[in-house]
Amino acid sequence: MHFVPENLPDRIRHYIDGEFVESVDGSTFDVLDPVSNTTYVQAASGKQADIDRAVAAAKRAFDDGPWPRMKNRERARILNRIADQVEARDAELAELETFDTGLPITQALGQAQRAAENFRFFADLIVAQRDDTYQVPGAQVNYVHRKPVGVAGLITPWNTPFMLESWKLAPALASGCTVALKPAEFTPLSASLWAGIFEEAGLPKGVFNLVNGLGEEAGDALVKHPDVRLISFTGETTTGQTIFTNAAPHLKGLSMELGGKSPAIVFADADLPAAIDSTLFGVFSLNGERCTAGSRILVERSIYDDFVSQYAERAKNIVVGDPHDPKTEVGALVHPEHYAKVMSYVELGKGEGRLVAGGGRPEGLETGNYVAPTVFADVKPDARIFQEEIFGPVVAITPFDTDDEALELANAVKYGLAAYLWTSDLKRAHTFAHGIEAGMVWLNSHNVRDLRTPFGGVKASGLGHEGGYRSLDFYTEQQAVHISLSPVHTPKFGASR
C-alpha cells in the first residue's frame, strides 16, 4: 500500500514578506509523488510579478531591517535556533522529503540532519570569523571591512532539496544577506517548511522569501532582476550556461555547482572489498540522483574481471522498493520525465557496453519510477554512457592498463566535479590526485564532506567554490580601508605656477 503522510498541505504557496501568498495571476502547477505518479497537491506558479514582490520584500529587509546590522553573535543565535528546529523535526522532514522525492527514508533522514549541521557550522563560523589587517609600521594600517552584498537569489535542485537549500540559505543568512529562494518545481514540498522553521527561530520578516515556479519563468525572472546582486545555482550545466548569459547585463556575482560524470579509479593495490563497498554506495545512494556520483569506474586490468563480477553480484542484491521502507536502498526516481530520461540511457547502454546487472524495471514494481541498479562493463570512452551525465542508478565500468591511461580516461569528459581514487601507494595517490581535472578528490573514500573545505567543480561542472570561508566570501563584500598614521608624500600638481 502506498504511504501518504498525514500532514500534507492543501496547497503549496509562495512565502513573501512573512506571509504565505498565491501567485499574482493565480496560476498553479501540479506536483506529483514519484511512487504513484499522481498529483498530490498544486503549487503556486510564480512569474515576474511574484519575483518582483519577493525581491522588493528582501530589499526592504536589507535596506531598512535589522538583519544585516546585527552582530555576528546575534545572527548566530538565530541560526542555531533554526538548527534546533530542524533537528527536532527531522523525522517529519524526512517523511515529507521521501514522499516528495522518492529518496529512501533512511537517507532522507540523514539529509535532514545534515541540513541542521549546515546551520550550526555557519553559526560557528561567523562568530569565529576574522579578517586581515596589515601594518606599515609608523606609516599606515590597512584592514578589511566585510559587509553583506545584498539580496541573494538562490536556485536549488530537486535532488536532496531540503539539505541543498540549507547549504545555500545558511551561509547567505549568516553573512547578513536577505534571500529569495526558487526551489525546483519537481520537489517544492520541503522548501515550504522553511517559513515555519524561520518564524519559530525569530528570523525577521522579509529576510527569507520563497517563490515556487518553473525555471524558465520564476527562475529566469530572479536571475534577470536588477536588485538581485548574487545568484547561487545548483543544477544542470546547460541551465547554468543560460544563467551565466542572463546574469551578464547586471554583472551579478555567480556561484554555480553544475553537472558531473565523476570517475572512481581503482588500482590493483586497492583494498578491494572497501573499494567495492564505496563505489556501490557512491553511485547508487540517493537513487543515483547525486551530482558527485562516481558513475564511471575505471579498474586496473589485472583485477578487472574480479571487480566486475563482485560488483555486479552486489548490485543485483541492492534492495529497490518503497521509499518509506527502512530496508530500501534505492527508491523511486523523482519524476516520470526523469525516469524516461534514465531509461533511455539504459537502453542506449545495452548497445554501448556489456550489461552485467539491472537493465530495466525491477520485478514486482510495476508502477512508480523504479529503475533496477544497472551496471555496464567494457564501456569505451567514446560511449555516451561514459561521457554524459545520466543522474540515476546507472554505472559504466572501464578497464585500464597504466597510470597514464587511467589519468587520460579520468579526464576524458567535459565535466570535472569530483573523483575517487583507490590505491595503497601514497606517492601515487597524491601525484594522481593532483593530475585529475576535478574540483574535489577523495582518496580511499566516497564523498565524505568536511564543511570547511571548498566545494565546487572545474570545466563544465561549475563556476566558483562554496564551503567554509569561501561561502562567506561569496555573500559578502570585502572592502579595504586604509589609514595613514603619518604625513603622506603627495606630488603637488599645479603648484609650480
mmCIF file of C-alpha atoms in Angstrom, residues 167-343:
data_model
loop_
_atom_site.group_PDB
_atom_site.id
_atom_site.type_symbol
_atom_site.label_atom_id
_atom_site.label_comp_id
_atom_site.label_asym_id
_atom_site.label_seq_id
_atom_site.Cartn_x
_atom_site.Cartn_y
_atom_site.Cartn_z
ATOM 1 C CA TRP A 167 23.619 24.633 2.020
ATOM 2 C CA LYS A 168 22.769 27.968 0.386
ATOM 3 C CA LEU A 169 20.456 29.507 2.985
ATOM 4 C CA ALA A 170 22.818 29.039 5.935
ATOM 5 C CA PRO A 171 25.824 30.994 4.595
ATOM 6 C CA ALA A 172 23.676 33.621 2.879
ATOM 7 C CA LEU A 173 21.800 34.350 6.106
ATOM 8 C CA ALA A 174 24.920 34.050 8.245
ATOM 9 C CA SER A 175 26.579 36.723 6.115
ATOM 10 C CA GLY A 176 23.684 39.140 6.646
ATOM 11 C CA CYS A 177 22.145 38.867 3.191
ATOM 12 C CA THR A 178 18.426 38.649 2.584
ATOM 13 C CA VAL A 179 17.231 35.987 0.154
ATOM 14 C CA ALA A 180 14.750 34.969 -2.493
ATOM 15 C CA LEU A 181 14.665 31.188 -2.914
ATOM 16 C CA LYS A 182 13.361 29.456 -6.045
ATOM 17 C CA PRO A 183 13.192 25.691 -5.398
ATOM 18 C CA ALA A 184 12.915 23.058 -8.110
ATOM 19 C CA GLU A 185 9.390 22.613 -9.442
ATOM 20 C CA PHE A 186 9.549 18.790 -9.184
ATOM 21 C CA THR A 187 10.044 18.931 -5.387
ATOM 22 C CA PRO A 188 8.640 22.083 -3.742
ATOM 23 C CA LEU A 189 7.253 20.429 -0.612
ATOM 24 C CA SER A 190 10.205 20.601 1.787
ATOM 25 C CA ALA A 191 11.086 24.184 0.773
ATOM 26 C CA SER A 192 7.669 25.312 2.004
ATOM 27 C CA LEU A 193 8.607 24.142 5.517
ATOM 28 C CA TRP A 194 11.429 26.679 5.916
ATOM 29 C CA ALA A 195 8.979 29.518 6.549
ATOM 30 C CA GLY A 196 7.608 27.998 9.747
ATOM 31 C CA ILE A 197 11.082 26.999 10.929
ATOM 32 C CA PHE A 198 12.427 30.506 10.379
ATOM 33 C CA GLU A 199 9.448 32.148 12.094
ATOM 34 C CA GLU A 200 9.875 29.921 15.154
ATOM 35 C CA ALA A 201 13.580 30.772 15.270
ATOM 36 C CA GLY A 202 12.915 34.528 15.157
ATOM 37 C CA LEU A 203 14.201 35.413 11.685
ATOM 38 C CA PRO A 204 12.941 38.942 10.897
ATOM 39 C CA LYS A 205 10.164 39.345 8.363
ATOM 40 C CA GLY A 206 11.295 39.782 4.771
ATOM 41 C CA VAL A 207 14.733 38.238 5.233
ATOM 42 C CA PHE A 208 13.576 34.945 3.703
ATOM 43 C CA ASN A 209 11.272 34.855 0.690
ATOM 44 C CA LEU A 210 10.200 31.858 -1.367
ATOM 45 C CA VAL A 211 8.745 31.779 -4.876
ATOM 46 C CA ASN A 212 7.773 28.473 -6.448
ATOM 47 C CA GLY A 213 7.563 28.067 -10.184
ATOM 48 C CA LEU A 214 9.156 26.895 -13.385
ATOM 49 C CA GLY A 215 12.779 27.618 -14.106
ATOM 50 C CA GLU A 216 12.064 29.385 -17.374
ATOM 51 C CA GLU A 217 9.580 31.698 -15.630
ATOM 52 C CA ALA A 218 10.322 32.281 -11.942
ATOM 53 C CA GLY A 219 13.971 31.268 -12.163
ATOM 54 C CA ASP A 220 14.579 33.393 -15.235
ATOM 55 C CA ALA A 221 12.934 36.431 -13.628
ATOM 56 C CA LEU A 222 15.049 36.016 -10.490
ATOM 57 C CA VAL A 223 18.293 35.837 -12.462
ATOM 58 C CA LYS A 224 17.431 38.931 -14.511
ATOM 59 C CA HIS A 225 16.146 41.076 -11.630
ATOM 60 C CA PRO A 226 18.363 44.166 -11.244
ATOM 61 C CA ASP A 227 18.072 44.232 -7.432
ATOM 62 C CA VAL A 228 19.362 40.669 -7.025
ATOM 63 C CA ARG A 229 23.111 41.053 -6.544
ATOM 64 C CA LEU A 230 24.069 37.381 -6.416
ATOM 65 C CA ILE A 231 22.858 34.098 -7.850
ATOM 66 C CA SER A 232 23.805 30.767 -6.295
ATOM 67 C CA PHE A 233 22.636 27.910 -8.514
ATOM 68 C CA THR A 234 22.893 24.143 -8.304
ATOM 69 C CA GLY A 235 21.679 22.206 -11.302
ATOM 70 C CA GLU A 236 22.319 21.062 -14.835
ATOM 71 C CA THR A 237 25.164 22.500 -16.914
ATOM 72 C CA THR A 238 23.124 23.861 -19.832
ATOM 73 C CA THR A 239 20.863 25.703 -17.380
ATOM 74 C CA GLY A 240 23.992 27.132 -15.784
ATOM 75 C CA GLN A 241 25.114 28.422 -19.169
ATOM 76 C CA THR A 242 21.755 30.171 -19.640
ATOM 77 C CA ILE A 243 22.029 31.746 -16.173
ATOM 78 C CA PHE A 244 25.563 32.912 -16.976
ATOM 79 C CA THR A 245 24.273 34.677 -20.098
ATOM 80 C CA ASN A 246 21.255 36.237 -18.390
ATOM 81 C CA ALA A 247 23.256 37.474 -15.388
ATOM 82 C CA ALA A 248 25.836 39.236 -17.561
ATOM 83 C CA PRO A 249 23.997 42.550 -18.192
ATOM 84 C CA HIS A 250 23.952 43.292 -14.447
ATOM 85 C CA LEU A 251 27.397 41.741 -13.750
ATOM 86 C CA LYS A 252 25.910 39.637 -10.947
ATOM 87 C CA GLY A 253 28.053 37.516 -8.691
ATOM 88 C CA LEU A 254 27.644 33.856 -9.647
ATOM 89 C CA SER A 255 28.318 30.604 -7.860
ATOM 90 C CA MET A 256 27.250 27.552 -9.832
ATOM 91 C CA GLU A 257 27.630 23.873 -8.981
ATOM 92 C CA LEU A 258 26.702 22.056 -12.163
ATOM 93 C CA GLY A 259 26.745 18.570 -13.658
ATOM 94 C CA GLY A 260 29.203 15.771 -13.088
ATOM 95 C CA LYS A 261 30.436 12.493 -14.519
ATOM 96 C CA SER A 262 32.880 11.676 -11.785
ATOM 97 C CA PRO A 263 35.412 8.838 -12.051
ATOM 98 C CA ALA A 264 36.312 6.301 -9.398
ATOM 99 C CA ILE A 265 39.768 4.874 -10.211
ATOM 100 C CA VAL A 266 40.575 1.509 -8.638
ATOM 101 C CA PHE A 267 44.185 0.318 -8.795
ATOM 102 C CA ALA A 268 45.271 -3.289 -8.291
ATOM 103 C CA ASP A 269 46.784 -2.492 -4.884
ATOM 104 C CA ALA A 270 43.496 -1.114 -3.532
ATOM 105 C CA ASP A 271 41.584 -2.613 -0.624
ATOM 106 C CA LEU A 272 39.141 -4.346 -2.986
ATOM 107 C CA PRO A 273 36.264 -5.055 -0.561
ATOM 108 C CA ALA A 274 36.353 -1.453 0.681
ATOM 109 C CA ALA A 275 36.528 -0.124 -2.882
ATOM 110 C CA ILE A 276 33.508 -2.198 -3.913
ATOM 111 C CA ASP A 277 31.514 -1.064 -0.867
ATOM 112 C CA SER A 278 32.362 2.562 -1.521
ATOM 113 C CA THR A 279 31.842 2.628 -5.274
ATOM 114 C CA LEU A 280 28.460 0.909 -4.923
ATOM 115 C CA PHE A 281 27.357 3.462 -2.339
ATOM 116 C CA GLY A 282 28.889 6.295 -4.343
ATOM 117 C CA VAL A 283 26.651 5.756 -7.369
ATOM 118 C CA PHE A 284 23.524 4.025 -6.039
ATOM 119 C CA SER A 285 22.859 6.020 -2.846
ATOM 120 C CA LEU A 286 20.301 8.814 -3.173
ATOM 121 C CA ASN A 287 18.886 6.786 -6.105
ATOM 122 C CA GLY A 288 21.931 7.750 -8.167
ATOM 123 C CA GLU A 289 20.490 11.274 -8.332
ATOM 124 C CA ARG A 290 23.571 12.969 -6.946
ATOM 125 C CA CYS A 291 25.926 15.428 -8.613
ATOM 126 C CA THR A 292 29.058 13.795 -7.177
ATOM 127 C CA ALA A 293 28.084 10.222 -8.101
ATOM 128 C CA GLY A 294 31.066 8.095 -9.133
ATOM 129 C CA SER A 295 29.268 6.999 -12.273
ATOM 130 C CA ARG A 296 32.404 5.966 -14.196
ATOM 131 C CA ILE A 297 34.528 3.276 -12.563
ATOM 132 C CA LEU A 298 37.996 2.754 -14.019
ATOM 133 C CA VAL A 299 39.620 -0.509 -12.885
ATOM 134 C CA GLU A 300 43.178 -1.771 -13.420
ATOM 135 C CA ARG A 301 43.038 -4.705 -15.813
ATOM 136 C CA SER A 302 44.710 -7.266 -13.530
ATOM 137 C CA ILE A 303 41.745 -7.070 -11.110
ATOM 138 C CA TYR A 304 39.115 -6.008 -13.634
ATOM 139 C CA ASP A 305 37.256 -9.294 -14.103
ATOM 140 C CA ASP A 306 37.156 -9.983 -10.368
ATOM 141 C CA PHE A 307 35.946 -6.454 -9.637
ATOM 142 C CA VAL A 308 33.203 -6.569 -12.283
ATOM 143 C CA SER A 309 31.973 -9.951 -11.078
ATOM 144 C CA GLN A 310 31.777 -8.947 -7.431
ATOM 145 C CA TYR A 311 30.340 -5.524 -8.211
ATOM 146 C CA ALA A 312 27.582 -6.934 -10.431
ATOM 147 C CA GLU A 313 26.540 -9.504 -7.844
ATOM 148 C CA ARG A 314 26.277 -6.855 -5.154
ATOM 149 C CA ALA A 315 24.328 -4.527 -7.476
ATOM 150 C CA LYS A 316 21.807 -7.296 -8.150
ATOM 151 C CA ASN A 317 21.220 -7.612 -4.391
ATOM 152 C CA ILE A 318 20.501 -3.933 -3.762
ATOM 153 C CA VAL A 319 17.027 -3.537 -2.263
ATOM 154 C CA VAL A 320 14.808 -1.465 -4.543
ATOM 155 C CA GLY A 321 11.352 -0.616 -3.312
ATOM 156 C CA ASP A 322 9.010 1.571 -1.294
ATOM 157 C CA PRO A 323 10.983 4.685 -0.292
ATOM 158 C CA HIS A 324 9.294 4.695 3.136
ATOM 159 C CA ASP A 325 10.542 1.169 3.968
ATOM 160 C CA PRO A 326 13.700 1.411 6.131
ATOM 161 C CA LYS A 327 15.129 -1.625 4.314
ATOM 162 C CA THR A 328 15.001 0.116 0.917
ATOM 163 C CA GLU A 329 18.381 1.139 -0.520
ATOM 164 C CA VAL A 330 17.179 2.560 -3.862
ATOM 165 C CA GLY A 331 13.765 4.187 -4.097
ATOM 166 C CA ALA A 332 11.787 5.777 -6.918
ATOM 167 C CA LEU A 333 13.257 8.371 -9.271
ATOM 168 C CA VAL A 334 11.897 11.841 -8.754
ATOM 169 C CA HIS A 335 9.554 12.294 -11.737
ATOM 170 C CA PRO A 336 8.296 10.381 -14.788
ATOM 171 C CA GLU A 337 10.168 12.764 -17.104
ATOM 172 C CA HIS A 338 13.440 11.954 -15.373
ATOM 173 C CA TYR A 339 12.588 8.250 -15.265
ATOM 174 C CA ALA A 340 12.126 8.280 -19.040
ATOM 175 C CA LYS A 341 15.485 10.001 -19.490
ATOM 176 C CA VAL A 342 17.321 7.474 -17.311
ATOM 177 C CA MET A 343 15.617 4.530 -19.012
#
